[in-house]
mmCIF file of C-alpha atoms in Angstrom:
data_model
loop_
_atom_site.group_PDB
_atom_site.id
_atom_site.type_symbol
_atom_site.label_atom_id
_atom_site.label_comp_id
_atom_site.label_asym_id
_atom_site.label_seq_id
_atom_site.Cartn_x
_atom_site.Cartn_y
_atom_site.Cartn_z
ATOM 1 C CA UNK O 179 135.604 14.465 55.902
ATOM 2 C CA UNK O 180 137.837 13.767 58.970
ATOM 3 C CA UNK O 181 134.843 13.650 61.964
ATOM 4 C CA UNK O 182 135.511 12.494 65.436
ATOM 5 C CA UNK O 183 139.014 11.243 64.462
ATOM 6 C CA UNK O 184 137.708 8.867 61.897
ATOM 7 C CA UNK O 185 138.008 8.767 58.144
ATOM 8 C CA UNK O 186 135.418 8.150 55.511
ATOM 9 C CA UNK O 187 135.715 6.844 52.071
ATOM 10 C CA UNK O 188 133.192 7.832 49.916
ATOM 11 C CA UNK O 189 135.632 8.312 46.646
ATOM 12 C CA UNK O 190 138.911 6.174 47.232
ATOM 13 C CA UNK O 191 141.586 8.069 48.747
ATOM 14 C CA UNK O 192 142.905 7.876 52.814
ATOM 15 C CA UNK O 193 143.447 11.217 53.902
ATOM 16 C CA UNK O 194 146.725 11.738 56.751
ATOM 17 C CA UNK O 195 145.583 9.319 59.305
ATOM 18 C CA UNK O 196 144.587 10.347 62.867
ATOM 19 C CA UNK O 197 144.180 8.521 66.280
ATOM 20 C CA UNK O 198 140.736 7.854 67.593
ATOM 21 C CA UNK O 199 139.039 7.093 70.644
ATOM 22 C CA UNK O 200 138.080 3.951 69.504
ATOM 23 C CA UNK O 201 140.319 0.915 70.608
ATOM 24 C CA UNK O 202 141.878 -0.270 67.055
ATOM 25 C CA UNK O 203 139.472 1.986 65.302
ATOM 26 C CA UNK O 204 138.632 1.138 61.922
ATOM 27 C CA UNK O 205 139.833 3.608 58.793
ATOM 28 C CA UNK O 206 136.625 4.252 57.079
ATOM 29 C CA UNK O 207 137.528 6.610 54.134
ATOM 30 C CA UNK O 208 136.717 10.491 52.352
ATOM 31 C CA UNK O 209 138.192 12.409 49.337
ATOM 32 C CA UNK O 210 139.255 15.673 51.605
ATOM 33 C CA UNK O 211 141.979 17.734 51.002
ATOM 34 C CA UNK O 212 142.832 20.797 52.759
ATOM 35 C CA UNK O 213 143.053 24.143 49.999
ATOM 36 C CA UNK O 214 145.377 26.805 51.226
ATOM 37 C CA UNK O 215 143.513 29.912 52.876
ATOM 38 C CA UNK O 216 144.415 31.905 50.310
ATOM 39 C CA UNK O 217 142.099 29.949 48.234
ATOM 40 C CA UNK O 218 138.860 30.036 50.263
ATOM 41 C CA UNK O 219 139.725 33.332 52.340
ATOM 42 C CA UNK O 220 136.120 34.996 52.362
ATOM 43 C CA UNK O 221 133.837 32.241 51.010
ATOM 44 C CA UNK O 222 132.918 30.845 54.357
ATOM 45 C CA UNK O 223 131.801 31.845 57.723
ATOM 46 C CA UNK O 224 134.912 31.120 60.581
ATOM 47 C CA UNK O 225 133.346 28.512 61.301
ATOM 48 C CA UNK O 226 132.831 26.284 58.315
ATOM 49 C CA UNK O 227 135.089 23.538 57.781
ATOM 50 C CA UNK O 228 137.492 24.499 54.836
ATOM 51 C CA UNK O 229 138.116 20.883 53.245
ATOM 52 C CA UNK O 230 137.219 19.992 49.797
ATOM 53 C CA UNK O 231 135.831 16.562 48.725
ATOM 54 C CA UNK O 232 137.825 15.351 45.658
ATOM 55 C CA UNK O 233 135.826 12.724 42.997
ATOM 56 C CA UNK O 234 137.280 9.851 41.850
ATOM 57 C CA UNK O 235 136.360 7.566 38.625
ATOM 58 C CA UNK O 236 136.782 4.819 38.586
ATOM 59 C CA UNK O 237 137.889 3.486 35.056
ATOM 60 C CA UNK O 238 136.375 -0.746 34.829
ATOM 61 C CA UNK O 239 133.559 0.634 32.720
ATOM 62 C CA UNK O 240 135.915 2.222 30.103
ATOM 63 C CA UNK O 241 139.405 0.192 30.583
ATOM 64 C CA UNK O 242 137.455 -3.933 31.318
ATOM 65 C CA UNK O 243 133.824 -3.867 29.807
ATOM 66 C CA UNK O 244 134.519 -1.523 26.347
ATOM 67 C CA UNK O 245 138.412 -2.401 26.415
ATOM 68 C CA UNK O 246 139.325 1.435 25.686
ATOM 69 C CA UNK O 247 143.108 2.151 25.715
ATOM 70 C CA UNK O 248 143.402 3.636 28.818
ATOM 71 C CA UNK O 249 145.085 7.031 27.077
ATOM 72 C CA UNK O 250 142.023 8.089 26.069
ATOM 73 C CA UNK O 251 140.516 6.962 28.754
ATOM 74 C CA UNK O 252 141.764 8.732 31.491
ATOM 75 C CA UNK O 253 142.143 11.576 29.298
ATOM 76 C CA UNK O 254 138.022 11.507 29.124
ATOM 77 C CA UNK O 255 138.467 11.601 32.730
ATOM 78 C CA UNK O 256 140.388 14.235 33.588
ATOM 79 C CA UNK O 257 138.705 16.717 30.730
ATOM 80 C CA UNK O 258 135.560 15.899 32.972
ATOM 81 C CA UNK O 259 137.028 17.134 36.211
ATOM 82 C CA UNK O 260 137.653 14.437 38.029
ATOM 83 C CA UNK O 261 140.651 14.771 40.233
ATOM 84 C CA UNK O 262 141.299 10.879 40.889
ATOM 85 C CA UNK O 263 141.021 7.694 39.466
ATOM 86 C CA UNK O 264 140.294 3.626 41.214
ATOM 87 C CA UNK O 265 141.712 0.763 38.676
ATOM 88 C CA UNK O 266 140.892 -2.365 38.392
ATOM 89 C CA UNK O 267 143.070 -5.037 40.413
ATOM 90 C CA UNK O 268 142.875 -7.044 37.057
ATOM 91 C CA UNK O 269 142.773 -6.895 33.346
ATOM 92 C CA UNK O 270 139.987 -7.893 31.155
ATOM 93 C CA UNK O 271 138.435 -11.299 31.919
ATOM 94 C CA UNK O 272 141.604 -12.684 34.502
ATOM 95 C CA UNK O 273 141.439 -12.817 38.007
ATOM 96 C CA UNK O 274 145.402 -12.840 37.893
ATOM 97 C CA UNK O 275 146.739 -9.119 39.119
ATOM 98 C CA UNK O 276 149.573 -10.067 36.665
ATOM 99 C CA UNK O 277 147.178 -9.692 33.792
ATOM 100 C CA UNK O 278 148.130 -6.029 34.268
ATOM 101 C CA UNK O 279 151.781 -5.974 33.012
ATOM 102 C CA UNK O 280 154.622 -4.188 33.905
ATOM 103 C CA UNK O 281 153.807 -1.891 30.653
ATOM 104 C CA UNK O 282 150.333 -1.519 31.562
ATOM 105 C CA UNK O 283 150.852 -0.152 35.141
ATOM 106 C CA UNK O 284 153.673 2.446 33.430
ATOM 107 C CA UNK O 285 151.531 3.449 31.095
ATOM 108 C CA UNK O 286 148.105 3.860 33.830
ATOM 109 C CA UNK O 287 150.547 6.063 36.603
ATOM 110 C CA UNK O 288 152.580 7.759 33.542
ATOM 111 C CA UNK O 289 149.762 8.905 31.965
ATOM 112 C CA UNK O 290 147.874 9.439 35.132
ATOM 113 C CA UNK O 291 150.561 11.778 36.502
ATOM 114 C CA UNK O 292 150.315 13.806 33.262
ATOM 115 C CA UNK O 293 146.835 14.638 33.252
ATOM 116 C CA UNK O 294 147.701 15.440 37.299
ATOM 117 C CA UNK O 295 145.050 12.651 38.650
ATOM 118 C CA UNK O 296 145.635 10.505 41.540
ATOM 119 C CA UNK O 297 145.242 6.770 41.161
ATOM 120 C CA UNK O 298 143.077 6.715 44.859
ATOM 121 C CA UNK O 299 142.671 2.845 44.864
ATOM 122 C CA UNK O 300 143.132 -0.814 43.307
ATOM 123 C CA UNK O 301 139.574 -2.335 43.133
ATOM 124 C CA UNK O 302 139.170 -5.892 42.641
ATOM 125 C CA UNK O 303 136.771 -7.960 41.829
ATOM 126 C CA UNK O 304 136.494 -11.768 42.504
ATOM 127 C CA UNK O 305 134.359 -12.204 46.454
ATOM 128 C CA UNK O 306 137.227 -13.082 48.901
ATOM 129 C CA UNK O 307 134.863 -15.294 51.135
ATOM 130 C CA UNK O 308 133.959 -17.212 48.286
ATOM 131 C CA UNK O 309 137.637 -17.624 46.793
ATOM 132 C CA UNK O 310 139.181 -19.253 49.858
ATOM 133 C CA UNK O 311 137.169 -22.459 48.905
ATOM 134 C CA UNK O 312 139.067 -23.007 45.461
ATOM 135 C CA UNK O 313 142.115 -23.626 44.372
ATOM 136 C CA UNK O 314 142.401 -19.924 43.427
ATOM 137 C CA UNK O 315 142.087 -17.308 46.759
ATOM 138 C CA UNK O 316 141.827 -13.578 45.747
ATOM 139 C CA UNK O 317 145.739 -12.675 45.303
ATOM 140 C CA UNK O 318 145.597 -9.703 47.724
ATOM 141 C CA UNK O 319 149.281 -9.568 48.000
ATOM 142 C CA UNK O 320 149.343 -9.560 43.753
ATOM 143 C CA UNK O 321 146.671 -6.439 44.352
ATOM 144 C CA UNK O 322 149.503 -4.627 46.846
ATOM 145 C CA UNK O 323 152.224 -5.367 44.558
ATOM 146 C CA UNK O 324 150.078 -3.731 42.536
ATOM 147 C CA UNK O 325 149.054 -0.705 44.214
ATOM 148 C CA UNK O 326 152.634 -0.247 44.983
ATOM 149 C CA UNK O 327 153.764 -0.157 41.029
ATOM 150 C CA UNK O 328 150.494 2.213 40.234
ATOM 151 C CA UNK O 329 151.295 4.772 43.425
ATOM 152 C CA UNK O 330 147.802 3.588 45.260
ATOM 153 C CA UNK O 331 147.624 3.691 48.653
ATOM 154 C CA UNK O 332 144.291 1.528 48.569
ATOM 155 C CA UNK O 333 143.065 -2.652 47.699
ATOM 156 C CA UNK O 334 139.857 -2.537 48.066
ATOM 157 C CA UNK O 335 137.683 -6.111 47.933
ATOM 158 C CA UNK O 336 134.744 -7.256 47.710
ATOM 159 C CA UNK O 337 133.459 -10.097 50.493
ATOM 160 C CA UNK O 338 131.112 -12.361 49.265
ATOM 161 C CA UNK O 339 130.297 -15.870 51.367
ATOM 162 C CA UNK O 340 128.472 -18.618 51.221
ATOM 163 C CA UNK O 341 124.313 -18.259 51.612
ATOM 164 C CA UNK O 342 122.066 -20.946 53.826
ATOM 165 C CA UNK O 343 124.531 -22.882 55.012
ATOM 166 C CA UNK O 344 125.745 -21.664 58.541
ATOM 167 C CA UNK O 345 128.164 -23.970 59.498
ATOM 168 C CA UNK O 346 129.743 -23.442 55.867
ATOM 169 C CA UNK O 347 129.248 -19.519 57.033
ATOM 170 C CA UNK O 348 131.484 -19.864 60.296
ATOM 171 C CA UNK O 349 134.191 -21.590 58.371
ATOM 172 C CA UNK O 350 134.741 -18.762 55.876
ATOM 173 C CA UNK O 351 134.584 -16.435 58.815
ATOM 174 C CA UNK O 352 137.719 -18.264 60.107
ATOM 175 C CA UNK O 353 139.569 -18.607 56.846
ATOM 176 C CA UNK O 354 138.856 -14.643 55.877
ATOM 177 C CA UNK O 355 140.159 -13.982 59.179
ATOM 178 C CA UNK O 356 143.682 -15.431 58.657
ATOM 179 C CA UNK O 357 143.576 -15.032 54.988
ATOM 180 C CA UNK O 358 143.100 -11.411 55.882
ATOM 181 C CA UNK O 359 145.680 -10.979 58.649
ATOM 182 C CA UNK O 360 148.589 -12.964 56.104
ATOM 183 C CA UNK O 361 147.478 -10.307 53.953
ATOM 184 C CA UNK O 362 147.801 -7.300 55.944
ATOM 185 C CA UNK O 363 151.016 -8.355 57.062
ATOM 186 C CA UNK O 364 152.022 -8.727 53.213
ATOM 187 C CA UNK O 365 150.165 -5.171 52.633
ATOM 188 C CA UNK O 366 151.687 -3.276 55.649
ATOM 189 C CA UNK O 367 155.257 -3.977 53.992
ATOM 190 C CA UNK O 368 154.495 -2.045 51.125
ATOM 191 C CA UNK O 369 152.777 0.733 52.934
ATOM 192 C CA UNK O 370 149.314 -0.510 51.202
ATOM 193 C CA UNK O 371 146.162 -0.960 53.662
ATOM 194 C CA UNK O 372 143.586 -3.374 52.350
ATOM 195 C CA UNK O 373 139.609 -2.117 52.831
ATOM 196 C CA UNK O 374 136.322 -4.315 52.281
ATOM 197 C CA UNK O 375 133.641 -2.854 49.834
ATOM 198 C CA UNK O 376 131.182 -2.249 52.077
ATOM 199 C CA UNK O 377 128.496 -4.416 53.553
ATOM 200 C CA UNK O 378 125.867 -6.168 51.794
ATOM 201 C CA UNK O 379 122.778 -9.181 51.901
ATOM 202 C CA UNK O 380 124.087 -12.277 52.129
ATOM 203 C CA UNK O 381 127.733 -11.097 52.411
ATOM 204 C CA UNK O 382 130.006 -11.965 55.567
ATOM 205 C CA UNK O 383 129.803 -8.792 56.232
ATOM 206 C CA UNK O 384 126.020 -7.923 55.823
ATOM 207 C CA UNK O 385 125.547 -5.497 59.050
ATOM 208 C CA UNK O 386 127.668 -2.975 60.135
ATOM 209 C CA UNK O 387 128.284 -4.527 63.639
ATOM 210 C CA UNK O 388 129.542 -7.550 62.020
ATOM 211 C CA UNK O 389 132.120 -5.430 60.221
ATOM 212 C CA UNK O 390 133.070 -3.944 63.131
ATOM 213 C CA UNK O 391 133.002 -7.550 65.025
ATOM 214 C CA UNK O 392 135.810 -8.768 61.466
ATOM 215 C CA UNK O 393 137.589 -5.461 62.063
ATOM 216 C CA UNK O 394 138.269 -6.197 65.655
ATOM 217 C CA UNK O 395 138.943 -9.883 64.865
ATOM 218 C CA UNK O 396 141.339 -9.275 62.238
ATOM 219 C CA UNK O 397 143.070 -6.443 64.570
ATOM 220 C CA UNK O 398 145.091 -4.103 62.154
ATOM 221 C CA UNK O 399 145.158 -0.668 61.899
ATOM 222 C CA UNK O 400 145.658 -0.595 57.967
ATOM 223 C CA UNK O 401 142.467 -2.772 57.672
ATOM 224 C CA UNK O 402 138.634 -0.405 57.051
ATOM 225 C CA UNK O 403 135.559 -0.456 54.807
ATOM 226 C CA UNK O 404 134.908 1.402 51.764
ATOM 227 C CA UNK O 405 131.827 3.672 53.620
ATOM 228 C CA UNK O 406 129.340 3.524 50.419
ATOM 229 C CA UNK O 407 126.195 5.729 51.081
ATOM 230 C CA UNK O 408 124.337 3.434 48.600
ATOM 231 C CA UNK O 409 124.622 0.012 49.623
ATOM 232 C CA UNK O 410 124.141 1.053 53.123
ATOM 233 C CA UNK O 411 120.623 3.121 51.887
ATOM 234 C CA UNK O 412 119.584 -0.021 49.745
ATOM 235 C CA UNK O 413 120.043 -1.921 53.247
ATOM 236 C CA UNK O 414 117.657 -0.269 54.908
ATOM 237 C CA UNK O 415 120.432 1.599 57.236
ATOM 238 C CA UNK O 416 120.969 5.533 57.743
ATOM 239 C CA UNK O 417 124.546 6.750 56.325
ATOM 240 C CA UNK O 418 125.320 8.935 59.081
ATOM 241 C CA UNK O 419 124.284 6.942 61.797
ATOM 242 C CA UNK O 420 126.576 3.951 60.142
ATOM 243 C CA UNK O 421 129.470 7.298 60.236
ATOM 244 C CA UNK O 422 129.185 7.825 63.633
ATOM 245 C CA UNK O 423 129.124 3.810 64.172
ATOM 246 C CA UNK O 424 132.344 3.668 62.482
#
C-alpha cells in the first residue's frame, strides 16, 4: 500500500508513483489498486483505506524447472485467481535474455492479455555482484529490452558478492555502482526501472542501511528493492520497521 509517499513491493507491480519527503527516495513496491466506490460502497468504515492488494505468480517453477508450455501454464494461473504474473528474465538453463525469443515473449503477453493478467515484473536470476567479475555481467539492458516486449514495468535482480574478502567486497561495490547507473540510464529509455531482490547474508546488500547507502550512491529515481517480508524476517529484522525505513 502507498504509506508516507512510499511504495512497497510485496507482489511485483509499481503502483502511480508519488513524491516523498525523502531526498531521492527509494521506490519500494505493493500490488494496490484502487476499486471504484461503487464496488466497496458499504463494506468499510470512512475511514478504512479502500485499496486492494493484487497477487502475482510468478511462473519459473512451471515455465524453467518442469518446462510446461507456458499456455497451460498461465492458464493454471489465472483459473487460481491470481491477477498477475513475474517471468523469468531467461529461458531454461541460459543466462542470455535472448533465450526468450521473439515468439516466446508474443506468445507470454498474448496469452497473458487473454486470460486478463498483468505481467508485474522480469525476474532474473544470475547475482549481479558476482557477474561483473566474468566475462559475462548480468545483461540488464537484455532484461529491459525485455520487459519492454512483455509490457513489464519491472527487472528485478538478485545481488550476490563476494564473501571474506573485503577489499574484493569494496571493488564490487564500485563496479555495481556504475554497472548499475549504465543500466538505469539504458532502463529509463524504455520506461523500465530496475529493483534489487531484497537484502540478504553475505549479499552487498545484507542490511537495509546499506541498501539505502547503494540507493543513494547509485542516485536514480527508477532504482528500489523488492520489499520481501521473508528474507527480511529470516534476517532477524521487523518488516514494518524496514517499511517505515524505506
Amino acid at each position: 500500500m502507498n504509506t508516507d509517499g512510499r511504495q512497497t513491493r510485496i507482489c511485483p507491480r509499481i503502483p502511480p508513483w508519488v513524491k516523498t519527503p525523502r531526498l531521492k527516495q527509494p521506490f519500494v513496491s505493493i500490488c494496490v489498486q484502487e476499486p471504484a466506490p461503487s464496488e466497496v460502497e458499504g463494506w468499510f468504515p470512512p475511514w478504512f483505506s479502500r485499496r486492494i492488494m493484487r497477487l502475482a505468480f510468478y511462473t519459473y517453477s512451471y515455465t524453467d524447472r518442469l518446462e510446461m508450455p507456458i499456455e497451460p501454464a498461465l492458464h493454471s494461473i489465472a483459473e487460481t485467481g491470481y491477477d498477475g504474473i513475474d517471468i523469468s528474465g531467461t529461458n531454461g538453463k541460459s543466462a542470455d535474455p535472448e533465450s526468450v525469443t521473439t515468439e516466446l515473449r508474443q506468445l507470454t503477453r498474448r496469452t497473458a492479455d487473454q486470460l486478463g493478467l498483468r505481467i508485474e515484473a522480469i525476474i532474473t536470476h544470475a547475482t549481479l555482484a558476482d557477474s561483473l567479475f566474468t566475462d559475462t555481467p548480468l545483461d540488464l539492458a537484455g532484461s529491459a529490452d525485455l520487459a519492454v516486449d512483455a509490457g513489464a514495468p519491472l527487472v528485478v535482480f538478485h545481488m550476490g558478492g563476494p564473501v571474506d574478502d573485503e577489499s574484493k567486497r569494496q571493488e564490487a561495490w564500485i563496479r555495481v555502482v556504475s554497472y548499475l547507473k549504465d543500466s538505469l540510464t539504458y532502463a529509463e529509455s524504455k520506461d523500465v526501472r530496475l529493483a534489487v531482490d531484497g537484502v540478504w547474508k553475505d549479499w552487498l546488500v545484507e542490511t537495509p542501511e546499506s541498501f539505502l547507502r547503494l540507493h543513494d550512491e547509485v542516485g536514480s529515481p527508477s532504482f528500489g528493492v523488492n520489499f520481501d517480508p521473508c528474507y527480511l524476517m529470516l534476517r532477524g529484522y521487523d518488516p514494518a520497521e524496514v517499511a517505515h525505513q524505506w
